[in-house]
């Protein structure tokens, strides 16, 4: 029996490549709209600048300011996985930096989502490596533990389960279970079609408020 605080569980199956491809160009905001605008991060920002993140969640829960469990997770991380770290939102010590970034790139890891702080921002920007975090500090982490790998975590108010689909863009990060992808994608595509028509109408100066369900007033 593994005691809480010292668990390392096997990874969940990876999100199928077809689902990753289907959501490759979908905006986080549109996914959020179709999850009742209830889910997703609020305070995490793209440390790397611009660039999308898609992949399978491998989750880590760690003591604030300590990245021992994050280093241990590299023994499990696969190409296309996203390291999702619940650091309790603590900003006193950075949980990841350039060394972990370089190792992640070598392993084909898709990116980081950190509810905590990171450092070496310039390295993330120059590498274009997707990293979403709550904040930045130059102060490095401790490496003593405890921590848990592949357990449910809370990231900036969003629950993430091992194996969830992760999408990140300039607006933030959202997660959902792969089994919800088919219905969610159908709703997303319908909204994208509506929004494309609305944008075309604006470009042609014929937009009215019917898009948002408000009858336009006649002069």
Short mmCIF file of C-alpha atoms in Angstrom, two decimals:
data_model
loop_
_atom_site.label_atom_id
_atom_site.label_comp_id
_atom_site.label_asym_id
_atom_site.label_seq_id
_atom_site.Cartn_x
_atom_site.Cartn_y
_atom_site.Cartn_z
CA UNK A 1 0.00 0.00 0.00
CA UNK A 2 1.31 3.43 -0.94
CA UNK A 3 0.67 6.08 1.66
CA UNK A 4 -0.85 9.40 0.57
CA UNK A 5 1.93 11.84 -0.18
CA UNK A 6 4.20 9.17 -1.63
CA UNK A 7 2.21 7.68 -4.50
CA UNK A 8 3.40 7.08 -8.06
CA UNK A 9 0.69 5.54 -10.21
CA UNK A 10 0.95 4.28 -13.80
CA UNK A 11 0.04 6.71 -16.56
CA UNK A 12 -3.43 6.66 -18.06
CA UNK A 13 -3.74 5.81 -21.77
CA UNK A 14 -2.75 8.66 -24.05
CA UNK A 15 -5.37 10.71 -25.84
CA UNK A 16 -5.85 9.21 -29.33
CA UNK A 17 -3.98 11.03 -32.09
CA UNK A 18 -7.25 11.65 -33.94
CA UNK A 19 -8.64 13.67 -31.03
CA UNK A 20 -5.43 15.68 -30.76
CA UNK A 21 -5.61 16.46 -34.47
CA UNK A 22 -9.30 17.41 -34.33
CA UNK A 23 -8.68 20.01 -31.62
CA UNK A 24 -5.36 21.30 -32.95
CA UNK A 25 -6.73 24.64 -34.14
CA UNK A 26 -9.66 25.02 -31.72
CA UNK A 27 -9.55 28.06 -29.42
CA UNK A 28 -9.63 27.42 -25.67
CA UNK A 29 -12.35 30.07 -25.38
CA UNK A 30 -14.64 28.12 -27.72
CA UNK A 31 -14.05 24.88 -25.82
CA UNK A 32 -14.80 26.74 -22.59
CA UNK A 33 -18.04 28.14 -24.03
CA UNK A 34 -19.19 24.60 -24.76
CA UNK A 35 -18.30 23.37 -21.28
CA UNK A 36 -20.80 25.83 -19.82
CA UNK A 37 -18.05 28.42 -19.18
CA UNK A 38 -17.47 26.72 -15.85
CA UNK A 39 -14.14 24.96 -16.42
CA UNK A 40 -10.60 26.03 -17.20
CA UNK A 41 -7.89 28.11 -15.61
CA UNK A 42 -8.29 31.76 -14.68
CA UNK A 43 -4.85 32.98 -13.59
CA UNK A 44 -2.35 30.84 -15.50
CA UNK A 45 -0.54 32.63 -18.32
CA UNK A 46 1.63 31.46 -21.27
CA UNK A 47 5.17 32.02 -20.06
CA UNK A 48 6.58 31.04 -23.46
CA UNK A 49 4.82 33.84 -25.31
CA UNK A 50 2.57 32.41 -28.00
CA UNK A 51 2.10 28.86 -29.20
CA UNK A 52 -0.50 26.20 -28.54
CA UNK A 53 -0.34 23.25 -26.17
CA UNK A 54 -2.12 19.94 -26.78
CA UNK A 55 -1.51 16.60 -25.13
CA UNK A 56 -2.29 14.05 -22.45
CA UNK A 57 -2.17 14.99 -18.78
CA UNK A 58 0.39 13.35 -16.53
CA UNK A 59 -0.39 14.91 -13.17
CA UNK A 60 1.82 15.70 -10.20
CA UNK A 61 0.79 16.96 -6.79
CA UNK A 62 3.69 18.40 -4.84
CA UNK A 63 4.46 20.29 -1.69
CA UNK A 64 4.57 24.02 -2.52
CA UNK A 65 8.05 25.04 -3.64
CA UNK A 66 9.37 21.47 -4.01
CA UNK A 67 9.89 19.81 -7.39
CA UNK A 68 11.20 16.37 -6.37
CA UNK A 69 8.03 14.66 -7.62
CA UNK A 70 8.20 16.57 -10.90
CA UNK A 71 11.69 15.18 -11.53
CA UNK A 72 10.45 11.67 -10.70
CA UNK A 73 7.62 12.05 -13.20
CA UNK A 74 10.16 12.10 -16.04
CA UNK A 75 10.51 8.34 -15.57
CA UNK A 76 6.86 8.04 -16.69
CA UNK A 77 6.38 10.90 -19.14
CA UNK A 78 5.90 9.87 -22.78
CA UNK A 79 6.17 11.74 -26.05
CA UNK A 80 3.10 13.96 -26.37
CA UNK A 81 2.36 14.09 -22.65
CA UNK A 82 1.79 17.32 -20.71
CA UNK A 83 3.31 17.64 -17.23
CA UNK A 84 0.50 19.11 -15.11
CA UNK A 85 1.83 20.20 -11.72
CA UNK A 86 -0.30 21.19 -8.74
CA UNK A 87 2.02 23.34 -6.65
CA UNK A 88 -0.79 24.86 -4.64
CA UNK A 89 -0.45 28.19 -6.45
CA UNK A 90 2.66 29.03 -4.44
CA UNK A 91 4.91 31.70 -5.99
CA UNK A 92 7.84 31.61 -3.57
CA UNK A 93 9.93 29.00 -5.41
CA UNK A 94 10.02 28.05 -9.09
CA UNK A 95 9.00 24.45 -9.85
CA UNK A 96 10.46 24.26 -13.37
CA UNK A 97 13.21 26.04 -15.29
CA UNK A 98 15.58 25.65 -18.21
CA UNK A 99 17.09 22.30 -17.22
CA UNK A 100 13.68 20.66 -16.94
CA UNK A 101 12.64 22.37 -20.18
CA UNK A 102 15.63 21.00 -22.10
CA UNK A 103 15.07 17.49 -20.79
CA UNK A 104 11.37 17.70 -21.66
CA UNK A 105 12.16 18.72 -25.24
CA UNK A 106 14.57 15.80 -25.60
CA UNK A 107 11.82 13.40 -24.46
CA UNK A 108 9.19 14.88 -26.76
CA UNK A 109 7.03 16.15 -23.90
CA UNK A 110 4.38 18.53 -25.21
CA UNK A 111 4.59 21.17 -22.46
CA UNK A 112 4.08 22.20 -18.84
CA UNK A 113 1.06 23.42 -16.91
CA UNK A 114 2.15 24.65 -13.47
CA UNK A 115 -0.08 25.96 -10.71
CA UNK A 116 2.88 27.71 -9.17
CA UNK A 117 5.95 29.63 -10.31
CA UNK A 118 8.58 28.99 -12.97
CA UNK A 119 11.88 30.62 -13.88
CA UNK A 120 14.25 31.04 -16.85
CA UNK A 121 11.51 32.74 -18.85
CA UNK A 122 13.93 33.66 -21.65
CA UNK A 123 14.71 29.98 -22.23
CA UNK A 124 11.02 29.14 -22.62
CA UNK A 125 10.49 32.03 -25.03
CA UNK A 126 13.52 31.21 -27.18
CA UNK A 127 12.67 27.51 -27.24
CA UNK A 128 8.99 28.16 -27.95
CA UNK A 129 8.22 25.42 -25.44
CA UNK A 130 4.63 25.65 -24.15
CA UNK A 131 4.59 26.51 -20.45
CA UNK A 132 1.58 27.90 -18.60
CA UNK A 133 2.14 29.04 -15.02
CA UNK A 134 0.72 31.25 -12.31
CA UNK A 135 3.85 33.38 -11.95
CA UNK A 136 7.62 33.79 -12.20
CA UNK A 137 10.42 33.91 -9.66
CA UNK A 138 14.18 33.50 -9.87
CA UNK A 139 14.19 31.55 -6.60
CA UNK A 140 14.77 27.84 -7.21
CA UNK A 141 12.90 24.87 -5.72
CA UNK A 142 13.61 22.43 -2.93
CA UNK A 143 13.93 18.74 -3.79
CA UNK A 144 12.82 16.73 -0.79
CA UNK A 145 9.20 15.76 -1.49
CA UNK A 146 6.66 14.55 -0.71
CA UNK A 147 4.63 14.29 -3.88
CA UNK A 148 2.17 12.17 -5.82
CA UNK A 149 2.17 11.25 -9.51
CA UNK A 150 -0.92 10.49 -11.60
CA UNK A 151 -3.52 11.50 -9.07
CA UNK A 152 -6.40 13.98 -9.42
CA UNK A 153 -5.10 17.54 -9.06
CA UNK A 154 -6.57 21.03 -8.80
CA UNK A 155 -4.99 23.54 -11.18
CA UNK A 156 -6.13 27.12 -10.56
CA UNK A 157 -9.60 25.82 -9.65
CA UNK A 158 -9.74 23.29 -12.52
CA UNK A 159 -9.78 19.59 -11.68
CA UNK A 160 -7.46 17.58 -13.92
CA UNK A 161 -7.45 13.79 -14.02
CA UNK A 162 -4.58 11.67 -15.32
CA UNK A 163 -5.20 11.06 -19.01
CA UNK A 164 -7.29 14.19 -19.59
CA UNK A 165 -6.93 16.11 -22.83
CA UNK A 166 -5.09 19.41 -22.25
CA UNK A 167 -5.43 22.42 -24.54
CA UNK A 168 -3.66 25.72 -23.96
CA UNK A 169 -3.45 28.96 -25.91
CA UNK A 170 -3.02 32.69 -25.23
CA UNK A 171 -6.28 32.72 -23.22
CA UNK A 172 -5.35 29.95 -20.79
CA UNK A 173 -5.74 26.21 -20.32
CA UNK A 174 -8.67 23.81 -20.32
CA UNK A 175 -8.94 20.06 -19.69
CA UNK A 176 -11.55 17.43 -20.43
CA UNK A 177 -11.78 13.61 -20.52
CA UNK A 178 -11.15 12.04 -23.95
CA UNK A 179 -14.51 10.27 -23.83
CA UNK A 180 -16.23 13.67 -23.98
CA UNK A 181 -14.30 14.72 -27.08
CA UNK A 182 -16.78 13.59 -29.76
CA UNK A 183 -19.79 15.47 -28.39
CA UNK A 184 -17.66 18.46 -27.41
CA UNK A 185 -16.13 18.68 -30.88
CA UNK A 186 -19.58 18.66 -32.48
CA UNK A 187 -20.65 21.58 -30.32
CA UNK A 188 -17.39 23.42 -30.94
CA UNK A 189 -17.69 23.07 -34.70
CA UNK A 190 -21.26 24.39 -34.63
CA UNK A 191 -20.13 27.44 -32.67
CA UNK A 192 -17.19 28.02 -35.00
CA UNK A 193 -19.59 28.02 -37.94
CA UNK A 194 -21.89 30.54 -36.23
CA UNK A 195 -18.97 32.79 -35.35
CA UNK A 196 -17.55 32.62 -38.88
CA UNK A 197 -20.90 33.80 -40.25
CA UNK A 198 -21.03 36.61 -37.68
CA UNK A 199 -17.53 37.78 -38.56
CA UNK A 200 -18.37 37.69 -42.26
CA UNK A 201 -21.47 39.78 -41.59
CA UNK A 202 -19.40 42.35 -39.69
CA UNK A 203 -16.92 42.55 -42.57
CA UNK A 204 -19.83 43.21 -44.94
CA UNK A 205 -21.47 45.75 -42.59
CA UNK A 206 -24.65 43.73 -42.25
CA UNK A 207 -24.27 42.38 -38.70
CA UNK A 208 -27.22 42.57 -36.31
CA UNK A 209 -27.76 41.35 -32.76
CA UNK A 210 -29.48 38.11 -33.74
CA UNK A 211 -26.20 36.27 -33.10
CA UNK A 212 -26.48 36.94 -29.37
CA UNK A 213 -30.24 36.48 -29.22
CA UNK A 214 -31.15 40.16 -29.01
CA UNK A 215 -33.53 41.58 -31.61
CA UNK A 216 -31.92 44.52 -33.38
CA UNK A 217 -33.75 47.82 -33.11
CA UNK A 218 -35.05 49.37 -36.31
CA UNK A 219 -34.43 53.09 -36.84
#
